[in-house]
Amino acid sequence: MLSVLRVHLPSDIPIVGCELTPYVLLRRPDKTVTTDDVTDSAPLDGHFLRYKWYRIQSDKKVAVCSVHPSEQATLQCLGCVKAKIPVAKSYHCSPKCFSDAWQHHRVLHDRAASAVNENGTEEEELFGRFNSTASGVVNTSLSGSASSANLTNGSASLYPAAVTQRSGGETWFEVGRYKTYTPTADDIGHVLKFECVVVDAETKLTVGHPSTLLTSRVIPAPSPSPRRLIPVSGVDVMGHLDSDGRISSSGTFTVLSYNILSDVYATSESYSYCPSWALSWPYRRQNLLREIVGYRADIVCLQEVQSDHFEEFFSPELEKHGYQALYKRKTNEVHSGNSHSIDGCATFFRRDRFSHVKKYEVEFNKAAQSLTDVILPTAQKKNALNRLVKDNVALIVVLEAKFSNQGADNPGKRQLLCVANTHVNVHQELKDVKLWQVHTLLKGLEKIASSADIPMLVCGDFNSIPGSAPHALLAMGKVDPLHPDLVVDPIGILRPPTKLTHQLPLVSAYSSFARIGVGLGLEQQRRRMDPSTNEPLFTNCTRDFIGTLDYIFYTADSLTVESLLELLDEDSLRKDTALPSPEWSSDHIALLAEFRCKPRPRR
């Protein structure tokens, strides 16, 4: 007969919006062991499994610590209450917790005070939108795709949850009838109970005792602090919120570039400082989606997107928000694991703002094969390919704008835009390979530029710090022949250095923070820039490395930067040691720029 051997929950802490799927080990009638589900629609030997989830609600209300969300709160900051800061931010589990967090906690007081002084009340803008819960704890609302519409936890007749039983000051509410359950805001601060039992398919009676497990208390999903768009083209050019809350002004568009940290790389060995629940993919994917959707960018360039996550999550979820998706998976000549876990570059664009014209895929492996065929004798080709073949790719998309800024004197002119999205090789010892990949991409973009009068954006994780040879090539159009990076060239792919040029007038979007004068919020952003390179101090922050690896470059003859997403402060990230953290779910930060197409002269 079918029997349950064990139930186990992989995730140690349940989080609002992150689905829970217990591991259920079964013994079949033939004595073999399986983890396959056995449903009432496909019973096994006349039996199937029935699942139930309960919320155990104590008569005593429970608050959760804002710093250590797995701990129960024992004190509350009255300054937060007085300043009307969302109540979830005010709870702490111990006096030591409160004193250790004070340096960062006091910023909430300062921001609340300045917001009241400037605008009366800016609570929603500063802290996001919050839903109160019965327990007195506050939880950040999920984006549309992760909201209640997507929390299918069982029969609709169960809502509102029915009281199942009551004992010893506790009430059990039945909240789900599927194997998988997604905690809601109502569950915050409460323990969940999972129950699995074998049922006779004919009589519908249970067989044997149910197998159960209890979770830790459900915690709210930590919400990233909102990041503002800072105008850089003059304080008089301010974007406005359109009907769906997206910042825009006539004829402008926004572009996001973000390395989201592939799940296959997000290991506890690499990021031991990040709590395991915050490193888990069910948590990170919802937090990343919430962040990405919140930026409401017209074009989204993501790197390190696993192919299965693109197909099963990001593509369908972002489609709900009006995006069309394009994807280029890395080639897998080097990769030896599961092909579904290979990552790649994903580009999304809003269908109401752009239409798709053309797509180009750049496989640096193929370019390496072509290069070695031309410049190297057969005997040297194997060593050269071993060095050059690293599976990296780029995705180039040509879009047509559905908006216009050409004016009445130039009606009907098509506004095209070329967007390149890439992830350059990570290995620091392969400086020649990095530079060759960037040069190969730029030569491909030059060919597109020569065939069409088209503004260009080059986005991605270039794994190259400011001042490196790849950065110099992008920003300056050439590399100094005496650049130290050129010393590493064992197979001669960089010679002569004079060939390392391109004609695209590329400028780094974030260098605008260093070039502009005084203005609202600009001084703070300038302090987050490196004055020697005119680039951000960092876009990647781990325990072992901090520096800039990500960029958005644009052709300055055809585009102007209107505003930039504010940079993050290192001190605010170090409260969680580094990235990723419960608040930010990648080891990189997102970059976003608002552009305007320059009117083209009439020909």
Coordinates of C-alpha atoms in Angstrom, one line a residue:
M1 CA 0.0 0.0 0.0
L2 CA 1.0 3.6 -0.6
S3 CA 2.6 5.1 2.5
V4 CA 4.4 8.4 3.5
L5 CA 7.9 7.8 4.8
R6 CA 9.0 11.4 5.5
V7 CA 8.0 15.0 5.0
H8 CA 10.5 17.8 5.1
L9 CA 10.6 21.5 4.2
P10 CA 13.8 22.6 2.4
S11 CA 13.4 26.3 3.3
D12 CA 14.0 27.1 7.0
I13 CA 11.9 30.2 7.2
P14 CA 8.6 30.9 5.4
I15 CA 8.3 34.3 3.7
V16 CA 5.3 36.1 2.4
G17 CA 5.0 35.6 -1.4
C18 CA 7.5 32.8 -1.6
E19 CA 5.9 29.4 -2.2
L20 CA 6.6 26.5 0.1
T21 CA 6.8 23.0 -1.4
P22 CA 7.5 20.2 1.1
Y23 CA 9.6 17.3 0.2
V24 CA 7.4 14.2 0.5
L25 CA 9.0 10.8 0.4
L26 CA 6.7 7.9 -0.5
R27 CA 6.9 4.1 -0.6
R28 CA 4.9 2.6 -3.4
P29 CA 3.0 -0.8 -3.1
D30 CA 6.0 -2.5 -4.8
K31 CA 8.3 -1.2 -2.0
T32 CA 10.1 1.3 -4.3
V33 CA 10.6 4.8 -3.0
T34 CA 9.6 8.0 -4.9
T35 CA 9.0 11.7 -4.5
D36 CA 6.4 11.9 -7.3
D37 CA 3.0 13.3 -6.4
V38 CA 0.0 11.0 -6.3
T39 CA -3.2 12.9 -7.0
D40 CA -6.8 12.0 -6.8
S41 CA -7.0 12.2 -10.6
A42 CA -4.2 9.6 -11.0
P43 CA -4.4 7.3 -7.9
L44 CA -1.8 4.6 -7.3
D45 CA -3.1 1.2 -6.4
G46 CA -6.4 2.8 -5.4
H47 CA -4.9 5.5 -3.1
F48 CA -3.8 9.1 -3.4
L49 CA -2.4 11.9 -1.2
R50 CA -4.4 14.7 0.3
Y51 CA -2.7 17.8 1.5
K52 CA -3.7 20.6 3.9
W53 CA -2.1 23.7 5.3
Y54 CA -3.1 25.4 8.5
R55 CA -2.3 28.7 10.1
I56 CA -1.8 28.4 13.8
Q57 CA -3.0 31.6 15.3
S58 CA -2.3 32.4 18.9
D59 CA -4.6 34.6 20.9
K60 CA -1.4 36.5 21.8
K61 CA -0.4 38.9 19.0
V62 CA 3.2 38.5 17.8
A63 CA 5.5 41.2 16.3
V64 CA 8.6 40.3 14.3
C65 CA 12.0 41.9 14.7
S66 CA 12.8 44.3 11.8
V67 CA 16.5 43.3 11.7
H68 CA 16.2 39.6 12.5
P69 CA 12.8 38.7 11.0
S70 CA 13.1 35.1 12.2
E71 CA 13.0 36.4 15.8
Q72 CA 10.1 37.6 17.9
A73 CA 10.2 41.3 18.8
T74 CA 10.6 42.3 22.5
L75 CA 10.8 46.1 22.1
Q76 CA 9.5 48.9 19.9
C77 CA 11.1 52.2 19.0
L78 CA 8.7 54.9 20.1
G79 CA 10.5 57.4 17.9
C80 CA 9.3 55.5 14.9
V81 CA 5.7 55.5 16.2
K82 CA 5.9 59.3 16.8
A83 CA 7.4 59.9 13.3
K84 CA 4.6 57.6 11.8
I85 CA 7.3 55.3 10.3
P86 CA 5.7 52.0 9.2
V87 CA 5.3 49.9 12.3
A88 CA 7.2 46.9 11.0
K89 CA 10.4 49.0 11.0
S90 CA 10.0 49.9 14.7
Y91 CA 10.4 46.4 16.2
H92 CA 13.6 44.8 17.6
C93 CA 14.3 41.5 19.3
S94 CA 16.7 42.8 22.0
P95 CA 18.3 46.0 23.3
K96 CA 21.6 44.9 21.6
C97 CA 19.8 44.5 18.3
F98 CA 18.4 48.0 18.6
S99 CA 21.8 49.6 19.5
D100 CA 23.7 47.7 16.8
A101 CA 21.2 48.8 14.2
W102 CA 20.9 52.4 15.4
Q103 CA 23.3 53.9 12.9
H104 CA 21.1 52.7 10.0
H105 CA 17.8 53.0 12.0
R106 CA 18.3 56.7 12.7
V107 CA 18.3 57.3 9.0
L108 CA 14.6 56.3 9.0
H109 CA 13.9 59.1 11.5
D110 CA 15.9 61.6 9.6
R111 CA 14.2 60.8 6.3
A112 CA 10.8 60.9 7.9
A113 CA 11.5 64.3 9.5
S114 CA 12.8 65.8 6.3
A115 CA 9.9 64.4 4.3
V116 CA 7.4 66.0 6.7
N117 CA 9.3 69.3 6.6
E118 CA 9.4 69.3 2.8
N119 CA 6.2 67.7 1.7
G120 CA 3.9 67.3 4.7
T121 CA 4.0 63.5 4.5
E122 CA 5.9 61.3 2.2
E123 CA 5.5 58.0 4.0
E124 CA 4.3 56.1 0.9
E125 CA 7.0 57.4 -1.3
L126 CA 9.8 56.8 1.1
F127 CA 8.9 53.3 2.3
G128 CA 6.7 51.8 -0.4
R129 CA 3.1 50.8 0.1
F130 CA 2.3 48.8 3.2
N131 CA -0.6 46.6 4.2
S132 CA -1.4 46.4 7.9
T133 CA -2.0 42.9 9.3
A134 CA -4.0 41.6 12.2
S135 CA -0.9 41.0 14.2
G136 CA 0.2 44.6 14.2
V137 CA 3.1 43.9 11.9
V138 CA 3.4 45.6 8.5
N139 CA 4.1 43.8 5.3
T140 CA 5.2 45.2 1.9
S141 CA 2.6 44.6 -0.8
L142 CA 3.7 42.4 -3.6
S143 CA 3.8 43.4 -7.2
G144 CA 0.8 42.4 -9.3
S145 CA 2.3 39.1 -10.4
A146 CA 3.0 38.1 -6.8
S147 CA -0.2 39.4 -5.3
S148 CA -3.2 37.5 -4.1
A149 CA -4.2 36.8 -7.7
N150 CA -1.3 34.5 -8.0
L151 CA -1.6 32.9 -4.6
T152 CA -3.6 29.9 -5.6
N153 CA -3.5 27.9 -2.3
G154 CA -6.6 25.8 -2.7
S155 CA -10.3 25.9 -3.2
A156 CA -11.8 29.4 -3.2
S157 CA -14.4 28.3 -0.7
L158 CA -11.7 28.3 1.9
Y159 CA -11.5 32.0 2.0
P160 CA -11.9 33.6 4.4
A161 CA -10.1 30.8 6.2
A162 CA -12.4 28.5 8.1
V163 CA -11.7 27.8 11.8
T164 CA -10.8 24.1 11.9
Q165 CA -10.2 23.6 15.6
R166 CA -9.3 25.5 18.7
S167 CA -7.3 24.5 21.8
G168 CA -5.1 26.0 24.5
G169 CA -5.4 29.6 23.3
E170 CA -4.6 28.7 19.7
T171 CA -6.9 28.7 16.6
W172 CA -6.1 26.6 13.5
F173 CA -7.3 28.1 10.3
E174 CA -7.3 25.9 7.1
V175 CA -5.5 28.0 4.5
G176 CA -4.6 25.6 1.6
R177 CA -5.3 22.3 0.0
Y178 CA -2.4 21.9 -2.4
K179 CA 1.0 20.5 -1.8
T180 CA 2.4 23.9 -2.4
Y181 CA 1.4 26.9 -0.3
T182 CA 2.3 30.6 -0.7
P183 CA 2.2 32.5 2.6
T184 CA 0.1 35.7 2.6
A185 CA 0.3 38.9 4.7
D186 CA -2.3 37.3 7.0
D187 CA 0.2 34.6 8.0
I188 CA 2.9 37.0 9.2
G189 CA 4.1 36.1 12.7
H190 CA 2.2 32.8 12.7
V191 CA 3.4 29.2 12.5
L192 CA 2.1 27.1 9.6
K193 CA 1.3 23.4 9.7
F194 CA 1.5 21.1 6.7
E195 CA -0.5 17.8 6.7
C196 CA -0.2 14.9 4.3
V197 CA -2.3 11.8 4.5
V198 CA -3.0 8.7 2.3
V199 CA -6.7 8.5 1.1
D200 CA -8.6 5.5 -0.2
A201 CA -9.7 6.6 -3.7
E202 CA -13.0 4.6 -3.5
T203 CA -14.2 5.4 0.0
K204 CA -12.5 8.8 0.3
L205 CA -11.5 7.8 3.9
T206 CA -8.0 8.4 5.2
V207 CA -5.7 5.5 5.7
G208 CA -3.3 5.6 8.7
H209 CA -2.1 8.7 10.5
P210 CA -1.3 12.0 8.8
S211 CA 2.3 13.1 8.4
T212 CA 2.8 16.7 9.6
L213 CA 5.4 19.4 10.0
L214 CA 5.5 22.8 11.6
T215 CA 7.2 25.8 10.1
S216 CA 8.9 28.7 11.8
R217 CA 6.9 31.9 12.1
V218 CA 6.1 33.5 8.7
I219 CA 8.1 36.7 8.1
P220 CA 7.3 39.6 5.8
A221 CA 9.4 39.9 2.6
P222 CA 12.0 42.6 3.3
S223 CA 11.4 45.4 0.8
P224 CA 14.3 47.2 -1.0
S225 CA 14.5 50.9 -0.1
P226 CA 13.0 52.9 -3.0
R227 CA 15.6 54.5 -5.3
R228 CA 14.8 57.8 -6.9
L229 CA 15.4 59.0 -10.5
I230 CA 17.7 62.0 -10.3
P231 CA 17.4 64.6 -13.2
V232 CA 20.8 65.3 -14.8
S233 CA 19.8 67.5 -17.8
G234 CA 18.9 70.5 -15.6
V235 CA 16.5 70.8 -12.7
D236 CA 13.9 72.2 -15.0
V237 CA 13.6 68.9 -16.9
M238 CA 11.6 66.8 -14.5
G239 CA 9.8 63.6 -15.5
H240 CA 6.3 63.1 -14.4
L241 CA 4.3 60.0 -13.3
D242 CA 2.1 58.8 -16.1
S243 CA -1.2 56.9 -15.6
D244 CA 0.4 53.7 -14.5
G245 CA 3.0 55.3 -12.2
R246 CA 5.9 55.2 -14.7
I247 CA 8.2 58.2 -14.7
S248 CA 8.3 59.6 -18.2
S249 CA 8.2 62.8 -20.2
S250 CA 7.4 63.4 -23.8
G251 CA 9.8 61.6 -26.1
T252 CA 11.9 60.0 -23.4
F253 CA 12.4 56.3 -22.5
T254 CA 14.1 54.4 -19.7
V255 CA 16.6 51.5 -19.8
L256 CA 17.4 49.2 -17.0
S257 CA 20.6 47.0 -16.9
Y258 CA 20.9 44.4 -14.1
N259 CA 22.9 41.3 -13.4
I260 CA 20.4 39.4 -11.3
L261 CA 22.8 36.6 -10.0
S262 CA 22.0 33.2 -11.4
D263 CA 20.7 30.7 -8.9
V264 CA 23.4 28.3 -9.9
Y265 CA 26.0 30.8 -8.6
A266 CA 24.1 31.8 -5.5
T267 CA 25.6 29.3 -3.2
S268 CA 26.1 29.5 0.6
E269 CA 29.8 28.8 0.0
S270 CA 30.1 32.0 -2.0
Y271 CA 27.7 34.1 0.0
S272 CA 27.9 32.6 3.5
Y273 CA 26.9 36.0 5.0
C274 CA 23.5 36.0 3.4
P275 CA 20.8 34.0 5.3
S276 CA 19.9 30.8 3.5
W277 CA 16.3 31.8 3.2
A278 CA 17.3 35.1 1.5
L279 CA 19.6 33.2 -0.9
S280 CA 16.9 30.7 -1.9
W281 CA 15.5 31.1 -5.4
P282 CA 11.8 31.1 -4.4
Y283 CA 12.6 34.1 -2.2
R284 CA 15.0 35.9 -4.6
R285 CA 12.9 35.5 -7.7
Q286 CA 10.0 37.3 -6.1
N287 CA 12.2 40.0 -4.6
L288 CA 13.9 40.5 -8.0
L289 CA 10.6 40.6 -9.8
R290 CA 9.2 43.1 -7.3
E291 CA 12.2 45.3 -7.8
I292 CA 12.4 45.1 -11.6
V293 CA 8.6 45.7 -12.1
G294 CA 8.9 48.6 -9.6
Y295 CA 11.3 50.5 -11.9
R296 CA 8.8 50.4 -14.7
A297 CA 11.6 50.7 -17.3
D298 CA 10.7 50.7 -21.0
I299 CA 13.6 48.4 -21.8
V300 CA 15.0 45.9 -19.4
C301 CA 18.4 44.2 -20.0
L302 CA 19.1 41.3 -17.6
Q303 CA 22.2 39.2 -17.3
E304 CA 22.7 35.8 -15.6
V305 CA 19.2 34.7 -16.4
Q306 CA 19.0 30.9 -16.3
S307 CA 17.2 29.4 -19.3
D308 CA 14.6 27.6 -17.2
H309 CA 14.0 30.7 -15.1
F310 CA 13.5 32.8 -18.2
E311 CA 10.9 30.4 -19.7
E312 CA 9.1 29.5 -16.5
F313 CA 9.2 32.7 -14.6
F314 CA 10.6 36.0 -16.0
S315 CA 9.1 35.8 -19.4
P316 CA 5.5 34.9 -18.3
E317 CA 5.6 37.2 -15.3
L318 CA 6.9 40.3 -17.1
E319 CA 4.5 39.6 -20.0
K320 CA 1.7 40.3 -17.4
H321 CA 3.2 43.7 -17.0
G322 CA 3.2 44.5 -20.8
Y323 CA 6.7 43.3 -21.7
Q324 CA 7.8 41.3 -24.7
A325 CA 10.8 39.1 -24.1
L326 CA 13.9 38.1 -26.1
Y327 CA 16.6 35.7 -24.8
K328 CA 20.1 34.5 -25.8
R329 CA 21.4 31.6 -23.8
K330 CA 25.1 31.1 -23.3
T331 CA 26.7 28.4 -25.5
N332 CA 27.5 25.3 -23.6
E333 CA 30.8 24.0 -24.9
V334 CA 32.5 24.7 -21.5
H335 CA 29.4 24.2 -19.3
S336 CA 29.2 20.6 -18.0
G337 CA 26.1 20.7 -15.8
N338 CA 22.3 20.7 -16.4
S339 CA 21.6 22.5 -19.6
H340 CA 18.5 24.2 -18.0
S341 CA 20.9 25.9 -15.5
I342 CA 22.9 27.6 -18.2
D343 CA 22.4 31.4 -17.9
G344 CA 22.2 34.0 -20.6
C345 CA 21.1 37.6 -21.5
A346 CA 17.4 38.5 -21.5
T347 CA 16.0 41.8 -23.0
F348 CA 12.5 42.9 -22.4
F349 CA 10.7 45.9 -23.8
R350 CA 7.2 47.4 -23.2
R351 CA 4.9 46.6 -26.1
D352 CA 3.1 49.9 -25.7
R353 CA 6.4 51.8 -26.2
F354 CA 8.4 49.8 -28.7
S355 CA 8.0 47.2 -31.4
H356 CA 10.5 44.5 -32.4
V357 CA 12.3 45.0 -35.7
K358 CA 15.4 42.7 -35.6
K359 CA 17.4 40.5 -33.4
Y360 CA 21.1 39.7 -33.7
E361 CA 22.9 37.0 -31.6
V362 CA 26.6 37.2 -30.9
E363 CA 28.3 34.0 -29.9
F364 CA 31.9 34.7 -29.0
N365 CA 32.7 31.0 -29.4
K366 CA 31.9 31.3 -33.1
A367 CA 33.9 34.5 -33.4
A368 CA 36.8 32.7 -31.7
Q369 CA 36.6 29.9 -34.3
S370 CA 36.6 32.3 -37.2
L371 CA 39.5 34.3 -35.7
T372 CA 41.7 31.3 -35.1
D373 CA 41.0 29.9 -38.6
V374 CA 42.3 33.2 -40.1
I375 CA 45.3 34.2 -37.9
L376 CA 46.8 31.0 -36.4
P377 CA 48.4 27.9 -37.9
T378 CA 46.6 24.6 -37.1
A379 CA 49.1 23.5 -34.5
Q380 CA 48.3 26.6 -32.3
K381 CA 44.6 26.6 -32.8
K382 CA 43.7 24.1 -30.0
N383 CA 45.5 26.2 -27.3
A384 CA 44.0 29.4 -28.7
L385 CA 40.5 28.0 -28.6
N386 CA 40.9 26.7 -25.1
R387 CA 41.6 30.2 -24.1
L388 CA 39.0 32.0 -26.1
V389 CA 36.0 29.6 -25.9
K390 CA 34.2 30.7 -22.7
D391 CA 30.5 30.5 -23.8
N392 CA 29.8 34.2 -23.4
V393 CA 27.2 35.9 -25.6
A394 CA 25.6 39.2 -26.5
L395 CA 22.0 39.9 -27.6
I396 CA 21.5 42.8 -29.9
V397 CA 17.9 44.0 -30.5
V398 CA 16.7 46.7 -32.9
L399 CA 13.4 48.3 -31.8
E400 CA 11.1 50.9 -33.3
A401 CA 9.7 53.6 -30.9
K402 CA 5.9 54.0 -30.8
F403 CA 6.4 57.6 -29.6
S404 CA 8.0 60.5 -31.4
N405 CA 10.0 63.6 -30.5
Q406 CA 10.7 64.7 -34.1
G407 CA 8.3 67.6 -34.0
A408 CA 5.8 68.9 -36.6
D409 CA 8.6 69.7 -39.1
N410 CA 9.7 66.1 -39.4
P411 CA 6.5 63.9 -39.2
G412 CA 6.3 60.2 -39.9
K413 CA 10.0 59.5 -39.5
R414 CA 10.7 56.1 -38.0
Q415 CA 12.6 56.2 -34.7
L416 CA 14.8 53.1 -34.4
L417 CA 16.9 52.1 -31.4
C418 CA 19.6 49.5 -31.2
V419 CA 20.1 47.9 -27.7
A420 CA 23.0 45.5 -27.0
N421 CA 23.0 43.4 -23.8
T422 CA 26.0 41.4 -22.9
H423 CA 27.9 39.6 -20.1
V424 CA 31.6 39.5 -20.6
N425 CA 33.9 36.7 -19.3
V426 CA 34.5 36.9 -15.5
H427 CA 38.0 35.5 -15.2
Q428 CA 40.4 38.3 -14.1
E429 CA 43.5 36.5 -15.5
L430 CA 41.9 36.5 -19.0
K431 CA 42.3 40.2 -19.7
D432 CA 43.0 39.6 -23.4
V433 CA 39.8 37.6 -23.7
K434 CA 37.7 40.3 -22.1
L435 CA 39.1 43.0 -24.4
W436 CA 38.7 40.8 -27.4
Q437 CA 35.0 40.1 -26.6
V438 CA 34.2 43.8 -26.1
H439 CA 36.1 44.6 -29.3
T440 CA 34.2 41.9 -31.2
L441 CA 30.8 43.2 -30.0
L442 CA 31.7 46.8 -30.9
K443 CA 32.8 45.8 -34.4
G444 CA 29.4 44.1 -34.9
L445 CA 27.6 47.2 -33.7
E446 CA 29.7 49.4 -36.1
K447 CA 28.3 47.3 -39.0
I448 CA 24.8 47.9 -37.8
A449 CA 25.5 51.6 -37.4
S450 CA 27.0 51.8 -40.9
S451 CA 23.8 50.5 -42.5
A452 CA 21.3 52.7 -40.5
D453 CA 21.1 56.0 -38.8
I454 CA 20.3 54.6 -35.4
P455 CA 21.0 55.5 -31.8
M456 CA 22.7 52.8 -29.8
L457 CA 22.8 51.5 -26.2
V458 CA 25.4 49.1 -25.0
C459 CA 24.4 47.6 -21.6
G460 CA 25.6 44.8 -19.4
D461 CA 28.1 43.3 -17.0
F462 CA 31.5 43.8 -18.6
N463 CA 33.4 42.3 -15.7
S464 CA 35.9 45.2 -16.2
I465 CA 36.6 48.0 -13.8
P466 CA 36.9 51.6 -14.9
G467 CA 40.3 52.3 -16.3
S468 CA 40.7 48.7 -17.6
A469 CA 41.4 48.2 -21.3
P470 CA 37.8 47.1 -22.1
H471 CA 36.4 50.2 -20.4
A472 CA 38.9 52.4 -22.2
L473 CA 37.9 50.9 -25.5
L474 CA 34.2 51.5 -24.8
A475 CA 34.6 55.0 -23.4
M476 CA 37.5 56.4 -25.4
G477 CA 37.2 54.5 -28.7
K478 CA 40.7 53.2 -28.4
V479 CA 43.2 51.6 -26.0
D480 CA 46.6 53.2 -25.2
P481 CA 49.3 50.9 -26.7
L482 CA 51.1 51.1 -23.4
H483 CA 48.1 50.0 -21.4
P484 CA 49.2 47.4 -18.8
D485 CA 46.3 45.1 -19.8
L486 CA 47.9 44.6 -23.2
V487 CA 50.8 42.8 -21.6
V488 CA 48.6 39.7 -21.3
D489 CA 48.3 38.5 -24.9
P490 CA 49.7 34.9 -25.1
I491 CA 48.1 34.1 -28.4
G492 CA 48.6 37.5 -30.1
I493 CA 44.9 38.4 -30.6
L494 CA 45.4 42.0 -29.5
R495 CA 48.2 42.8 -31.9
P496 CA 48.7 45.4 -33.3
P497 CA 47.2 47.6 -30.6
T498 CA 46.3 50.2 -33.2
K499 CA 43.5 47.9 -34.4
L500 CA 41.7 48.2 -31.0
T501 CA 39.5 51.1 -32.0
H502 CA 35.9 51.8 -32.9
Q503 CA 34.0 54.8 -34.3
L504 CA 30.9 54.8 -32.1
P505 CA 30.6 58.0 -30.0
L506 CA 29.9 56.0 -26.8
V507 CA 29.6 57.7 -23.4
S508 CA 28.8 56.1 -20.1
A509 CA 25.4 57.2 -18.9
Y510 CA 26.4 57.4 -15.2
S511 CA 29.3 59.7 -16.0
S512 CA 26.6 62.4 -16.2
F513 CA 26.6 62.5 -12.4
A514 CA 30.2 63.7 -12.5
R515 CA 29.7 66.3 -15.2
I516 CA 26.7 68.3 -14.1
G517 CA 26.5 71.2 -11.8
V518 CA 24.6 71.5 -8.5
G519 CA 21.1 70.4 -8.1
L520 CA 18.6 68.4 -6.0
G521 CA 20.3 65.2 -4.8
L522 CA 23.3 65.6 -7.1
E523 CA 25.9 66.3 -4.4
Q524 CA 24.9 63.0 -2.7
Q525 CA 25.3 61.1 -5.9
R526 CA 28.6 62.8 -6.7
R527 CA 30.0 61.4 -3.5
R528 CA 29.1 58.0 -4.7
M529 CA 31.2 58.5 -7.9
D530 CA 34.9 58.0 -8.4
P531 CA 36.2 61.4 -9.6
S532 CA 39.2 59.8 -11.2
T533 CA 37.1 57.7 -13.6
N534 CA 33.7 59.5 -13.6
E535 CA 32.1 56.1 -12.9
P536 CA 30.2 54.9 -9.8
L537 CA 32.3 53.7 -6.9
F538 CA 30.7 50.3 -7.2
T539 CA 28.0 48.3 -9.0
N540 CA 29.1 45.0 -7.4
C541 CA 29.5 44.6 -3.7
T542 CA 30.5 41.3 -2.0
R543 CA 32.5 40.6 1.1
D544 CA 35.6 40.1 -1.0
F545 CA 35.2 42.7 -3.8
I546 CA 33.7 46.1 -4.3
G547 CA 33.9 47.9 -7.6
T548 CA 32.2 48.9 -10.8
L549 CA 31.6 46.2 -13.5
D550 CA 28.3 47.2 -15.0
Y551 CA 27.6 50.0 -17.4
I552 CA 25.1 51.6 -19.7
F553 CA 26.8 53.2 -22.7
Y554 CA 25.0 55.4 -25.3
T555 CA 25.8 57.1 -28.5
A556 CA 26.1 60.8 -27.5
D557 CA 25.5 62.1 -31.1
S558 CA 21.9 60.7 -31.0
L559 CA 20.9 60.4 -27.4
T560 CA 21.0 62.6 -24.3
V561 CA 20.7 61.5 -20.7
E562 CA 17.7 63.0 -18.9
S563 CA 17.9 61.3 -15.5
L564 CA 19.6 58.5 -13.7
L565 CA 18.5 56.0 -10.9
E566 CA 20.3 57.0 -7.8
L567 CA 23.3 55.0 -6.7
L568 CA 23.4 53.1 -3.4
D569 CA 25.6 54.0 -0.4
E570 CA 28.1 51.4 0.7
D571 CA 27.4 51.9 4.4
S572 CA 23.7 51.1 3.9
L573 CA 24.7 47.8 2.3
R574 CA 27.3 46.9 4.9
K575 CA 24.7 46.5 7.6
D576 CA 24.1 43.1 6.0
T577 CA 27.8 42.6 5.3
A578 CA 27.5 42.8 1.5
L579 CA 25.3 41.8 -1.4
P580 CA 23.2 39.8 -1.8
S581 CA 21.1 40.4 1.3
P582 CA 17.5 40.0 2.4
E583 CA 16.9 43.5 1.0
W584 CA 18.7 43.2 -2.3
S585 CA 18.7 39.9 -4.0
S586 CA 21.7 40.2 -6.3
D587 CA 25.4 40.9 -5.7
H588 CA 25.1 43.7 -8.4
I589 CA 22.9 46.8 -8.2
A590 CA 20.5 47.8 -11.0
L591 CA 21.4 50.7 -13.2
L592 CA 18.7 52.7 -14.9
A593 CA 18.9 55.8 -17.2
E594 CA 16.3 57.9 -18.9
F595 CA 17.2 59.0 -22.4
R596 CA 15.8 61.4 -25.0
C597 CA 16.5 60.9 -28.7
K598 CA 18.1 64.0 -30.3
P599 CA 16.1 65.3 -33.2
R600 CA 17.9 64.4 -36.4
P601 CA 18.7 67.1 -38.9
R602 CA 16.6 67.0 -42.1
R603 CA 18.5 65.7 -45.1

